[in-house]
């Protein structure tokens, strides 16, 4: 099974500042998909951003962007202009190109300081 | 609106009792999943199903059972063999047609032992 590692259990950021959450993964496959999910206190899982491994361009969704380093097997999430509503648990997830299983990291709890 | 409905939101189990968690989706998705979430452990896959009448064990299937008699429904039974059932359970679904599509999640069920 693939392993997804989030080495930062907790992070904090000042409102309006930028924060980067780390994610690394272990795979022998060349084609796969990567995702970042947000889980606010309501416990609902919300897709933040996704990246296809065959695309060299980093994905961007408004204030959220990724730094995808395929050779290093790294997939970090950058949140710009942090807002109070960004406070949540963030999970990194991996899925192979042909598989149906998703593999999740253990999550990073983000606190936004007013 | 299309979505995934999990019920009940809170569930209590007595010792030696089987309980069933409901998951229904009206997104016309082929694949459905059950995850267990414990503090500090992220999401762990219990079972998943790619089509009706077919399902596969995930990483922690022991003590759980599922059925997939209809495309829309994927109930999870927590049996008395599961000795530590207290957790938050998430159901998810995904279309089978676009390989880069993410999972969509329900709002979860919290199961506790009486």
Short mmCIF file of C-alpha atoms in Angstrom, two decimals:
data_model
loop_
_atom_site.label_atom_id
_atom_site.label_comp_id
_atom_site.label_asym_id
_atom_site.label_seq_id
_atom_site.Cartn_x
_atom_site.Cartn_y
_atom_site.Cartn_z
CA UNK A 1 0.00 0.00 0.00
CA UNK A 2 1.08 3.53 -0.68
CA UNK A 3 2.17 5.64 2.28
CA UNK A 4 1.25 9.29 2.68
CA UNK A 5 3.10 11.27 5.34
CA UNK A 6 2.17 14.60 6.84
CA UNK A 7 4.96 15.46 9.23
CA UNK A 8 3.34 18.54 10.78
CA UNK A 9 0.56 17.53 13.21
CA UNK A 10 -0.17 21.19 13.98
CA UNK A 11 0.52 24.50 12.28
CA UNK A 12 -0.52 28.07 12.97
CA UNK A 13 -0.61 31.19 10.84
CA UNK A 14 -1.45 34.83 11.40
CA UNK A 15 -4.53 36.06 9.57
CA UNK A 16 -3.64 37.42 6.10
CA UNK A 17 -0.27 35.66 6.12
CA UNK A 18 0.86 32.65 4.07
CA UNK A 19 1.34 29.11 5.35
CA UNK A 20 2.63 25.94 3.71
CA UNK A 21 1.54 22.45 4.73
CA UNK A 22 3.81 19.53 3.84
CA UNK A 23 2.98 16.14 2.37
CA UNK A 24 5.22 13.38 1.08
CA UNK A 25 4.23 10.04 -0.37
CA UNK A 26 5.81 6.77 -1.30
CA UNK A 27 4.98 5.12 -4.61
CA UNK A 28 6.61 3.20 -7.43
CA UNK A 29 3.98 4.29 -9.93
CA UNK A 30 4.47 7.03 -12.51
CA UNK A 31 0.85 8.07 -12.96
CA UNK A 32 -1.33 9.01 -10.03
CA UNK A 33 -3.45 11.73 -8.49
CA UNK A 34 -2.92 13.83 -5.39
CA UNK A 35 -5.52 15.70 -3.38
CA UNK A 36 -5.79 18.05 -0.46
CA UNK A 37 -8.96 17.87 1.64
CA UNK A 38 -10.08 20.24 4.38
CA UNK A 39 -12.05 19.08 7.40
CA UNK A 40 -13.43 21.98 9.49
CA UNK A 41 -14.91 21.45 12.97
CA UNK A 42 -18.17 20.38 11.33
CA UNK A 43 -16.22 17.23 10.27
CA UNK A 44 -17.35 17.53 6.64
CA UNK A 45 -14.56 16.66 4.19
CA UNK A 46 -14.16 19.31 1.49
CA UNK A 47 -11.91 19.02 -1.56
CA UNK A 48 -9.44 21.91 -1.68
CA UNK A 49 -7.28 21.13 -4.69
CA UNK A 50 -6.09 18.22 -6.84
CA UNK A 51 -3.06 17.50 -9.01
CA UNK A 52 -2.47 14.99 -11.77
CA UNK A 53 1.06 13.61 -11.66
CA UNK A 54 1.48 13.80 -15.45
CA UNK A 55 0.93 17.56 -15.36
CA UNK A 56 4.05 19.57 -14.68
CA UNK A 57 2.14 22.74 -13.90
CA UNK A 58 1.21 23.20 -10.26
CA UNK A 59 -2.50 23.36 -9.56
CA UNK A 60 -4.02 26.59 -8.25
CA UNK A 61 -7.46 27.34 -6.82
CA UNK A 62 -7.83 30.97 -5.76
CA UNK A 63 -5.78 31.37 -2.55
CA UNK A 64 -4.71 27.72 -2.56
CA UNK A 65 -1.81 26.42 -4.60
CA UNK A 66 0.44 23.39 -4.54
CA UNK A 67 4.14 22.81 -4.99
CA UNK A 68 4.33 19.41 -6.67
CA UNK A 69 7.82 17.93 -6.81
CA UNK A 70 7.43 14.54 -8.53
CA UNK A 71 11.04 13.41 -8.18
CA UNK A 72 11.03 14.24 -4.50
CA UNK A 73 7.51 12.77 -4.06
CA UNK A 74 6.42 15.94 -2.35
CA UNK A 75 3.06 17.71 -2.56
CA UNK A 76 2.83 20.76 -0.33
CA UNK A 77 -0.17 23.07 0.00
CA UNK A 78 0.27 26.84 0.18
CA UNK A 79 -2.52 28.98 1.59
CA UNK A 80 -2.14 32.67 0.84
CA UNK A 81 -3.91 35.53 2.62
CA UNK A 82 -5.09 33.13 5.35
CA UNK A 83 -8.59 33.66 6.66
CA UNK A 84 -10.26 32.60 9.89
CA UNK A 85 -12.39 30.18 7.89
CA UNK A 86 -9.28 28.31 6.79
CA UNK A 87 -8.87 26.90 10.29
CA UNK A 88 -9.37 23.16 9.90
CA UNK A 89 -7.72 19.79 9.66
CA UNK A 90 -6.04 19.31 6.28
CA UNK A 91 -5.50 15.88 4.75
CA UNK A 92 -3.29 14.94 1.85
CA UNK A 93 -4.46 11.96 -0.23
CA UNK A 94 -3.05 9.78 -3.01
CA UNK A 95 -4.74 7.61 -5.62
CA UNK A 96 -3.04 5.60 -8.33
CA UNK A 97 -4.06 6.15 -11.95
CA UNK A 98 -5.76 2.78 -12.30
CA UNK A 99 -6.76 2.09 -8.72
CA UNK A 100 -9.85 2.90 -6.72
CA UNK A 101 -8.30 3.22 -3.28
CA UNK A 102 -7.38 6.55 -1.77
CA UNK A 103 -4.58 6.74 0.78
CA UNK A 104 -4.71 9.52 3.35
CA UNK A 105 -2.10 11.13 5.55
CA UNK A 106 -2.68 11.63 9.26
CA UNK A 107 -3.58 15.29 8.82
CA UNK A 108 -2.33 18.73 9.85
CA UNK A 109 -4.39 20.86 12.19
CA UNK A 110 -4.23 24.50 11.07
CA UNK A 111 -4.99 27.33 13.47
CA UNK A 112 -5.50 30.86 12.13
CA UNK A 113 -4.64 33.59 14.62
CA UNK A 114 -6.67 36.82 14.33
CA UNK B 1 -29.33 18.81 -4.68
CA UNK B 2 -27.17 15.74 -5.17
CA UNK B 3 -25.14 14.45 -2.29
CA UNK B 4 -24.34 11.74 0.20
CA UNK B 5 -26.52 11.18 3.25
CA UNK B 6 -25.25 9.34 6.28
CA UNK B 7 -27.53 8.39 9.13
CA UNK B 8 -27.77 8.51 12.00
CA UNK B 9 -25.46 11.35 12.97
CA UNK B 10 -24.87 9.80 16.41
CA UNK B 11 -25.17 6.12 17.29
CA UNK B 12 -24.67 4.19 20.49
CA UNK B 13 -23.88 0.51 20.70
CA UNK B 14 -24.29 -1.85 23.61
CA UNK B 15 -21.83 -4.65 24.26
CA UNK B 16 -22.42 -7.61 21.96
CA UNK B 17 -24.73 -5.69 19.67
CA UNK B 18 -24.48 -5.26 15.91
CA UNK B 19 -25.30 -1.82 14.54
CA UNK B 20 -25.74 -0.61 10.98
CA UNK B 21 -24.69 2.75 9.59
CA UNK B 22 -26.56 4.00 6.57
CA UNK B 23 -25.03 5.66 3.50
CA UNK B 24 -27.12 6.76 0.54
CA UNK B 25 -26.01 8.78 -2.50
CA UNK B 26 -27.96 10.31 -5.37
CA UNK B 27 -24.92 11.32 -7.41
CA UNK B 28 -25.13 8.24 -9.66
CA UNK B 29 -21.62 7.31 -8.54
CA UNK B 30 -20.31 3.83 -9.13
CA UNK B 31 -17.74 3.56 -6.35
CA UNK B 32 -18.51 3.88 -2.65
CA UNK B 33 -16.24 3.76 0.39
CA UNK B 34 -16.32 3.49 4.17
CA UNK B 35 -13.62 5.08 6.31
CA UNK B 36 -12.95 5.11 10.01
CA UNK B 37 -11.42 8.22 11.55
CA UNK B 38 -9.64 8.18 14.90
CA UNK B 39 -7.73 11.10 16.44
CA UNK B 40 -4.20 11.33 15.07
CA UNK B 41 -4.70 8.50 12.58
CA UNK B 42 -6.33 10.14 9.61
CA UNK B 43 -8.78 8.14 7.53
CA UNK B 44 -8.47 4.39 7.31
CA UNK B 45 -10.33 2.39 4.67
CA UNK B 46 -12.73 -0.26 5.93
CA UNK B 47 -14.43 -1.44 2.72
CA UNK B 48 -15.04 -0.16 -0.76
CA UNK B 49 -17.28 -1.13 -3.65
CA UNK B 50 -16.76 -0.39 -7.31
CA UNK B 51 -20.06 -1.79 -8.59
CA UNK B 52 -23.29 -3.29 -7.32
CA UNK B 53 -22.96 -6.70 -5.66
CA UNK B 54 -19.20 -6.39 -5.41
CA UNK B 55 -16.98 -5.05 -2.63
CA UNK B 56 -13.42 -5.34 -1.38
CA UNK B 57 -11.84 -5.24 2.05
CA UNK B 58 -9.77 -2.25 3.00
CA UNK B 59 -7.01 -2.04 5.58
CA UNK B 60 -9.19 -2.53 8.68
CA UNK B 61 -12.13 -4.71 7.60
CA UNK B 62 -12.10 -7.06 10.58
CA UNK B 63 -15.26 -6.72 12.66
CA UNK B 64 -17.17 -4.95 9.88
CA UNK B 65 -19.43 -6.09 7.05
CA UNK B 66 -21.05 -4.33 4.09
CA UNK B 67 -23.52 -4.96 1.28
CA UNK B 68 -24.10 -3.27 -2.06
CA UNK B 69 -27.47 -4.40 -3.34
CA UNK B 70 -28.28 -1.05 -4.93
CA UNK B 71 -26.07 1.51 -6.61
CA UNK B 72 -27.31 4.22 -4.28
CA UNK B 73 -26.77 2.41 -0.99
CA UNK B 74 -23.74 1.04 0.87
CA UNK B 75 -24.62 0.22 4.50
CA UNK B 76 -21.90 -0.67 7.00
CA UNK B 77 -22.55 -3.08 9.87
CA UNK B 78 -20.32 -2.87 12.91
CA UNK B 79 -20.45 -6.33 14.42
CA UNK B 80 -19.84 -7.44 17.99
CA UNK B 81 -16.47 -8.76 16.79
CA UNK B 82 -15.24 -5.16 16.50
CA UNK B 83 -13.95 -4.64 20.02
CA UNK B 84 -13.12 -0.96 19.71
CA UNK B 85 -15.86 0.56 17.56
CA UNK B 86 -15.83 4.06 19.03
CA UNK B 87 -14.87 6.35 16.16
CA UNK B 88 -16.13 8.73 13.51
CA UNK B 89 -17.25 6.94 10.34
CA UNK B 90 -17.23 8.59 6.93
CA UNK B 91 -18.86 7.35 3.76
CA UNK B 92 -17.66 8.56 0.36
CA UNK B 93 -18.47 8.00 -3.29
CA UNK B 94 -16.83 8.65 -6.64
CA UNK B 95 -17.79 8.42 -10.27
CA UNK B 96 -16.12 5.63 -12.17
CA UNK B 97 -15.96 7.46 -15.46
CA UNK B 98 -13.40 10.21 -14.93
CA UNK B 99 -10.26 8.84 -13.36
CA UNK B 100 -9.16 12.17 -11.92
CA UNK B 101 -12.36 12.76 -10.01
CA UNK B 102 -12.11 13.06 -6.21
CA UNK B 103 -14.26 11.43 -3.60
CA UNK B 104 -17.34 13.17 -2.25
CA UNK B 105 -18.04 12.66 1.43
CA UNK B 106 -21.06 12.45 3.69
CA UNK B 107 -21.27 14.30 7.00
CA UNK B 108 -20.28 11.26 9.04
CA UNK B 109 -21.64 9.15 11.88
CA UNK B 110 -20.16 9.16 15.36
CA UNK B 111 -20.41 5.76 17.03
CA UNK B 112 -19.94 5.32 20.76
CA UNK B 113 -20.18 2.41 23.17
CA UNK B 114 -22.73 2.57 25.98
#
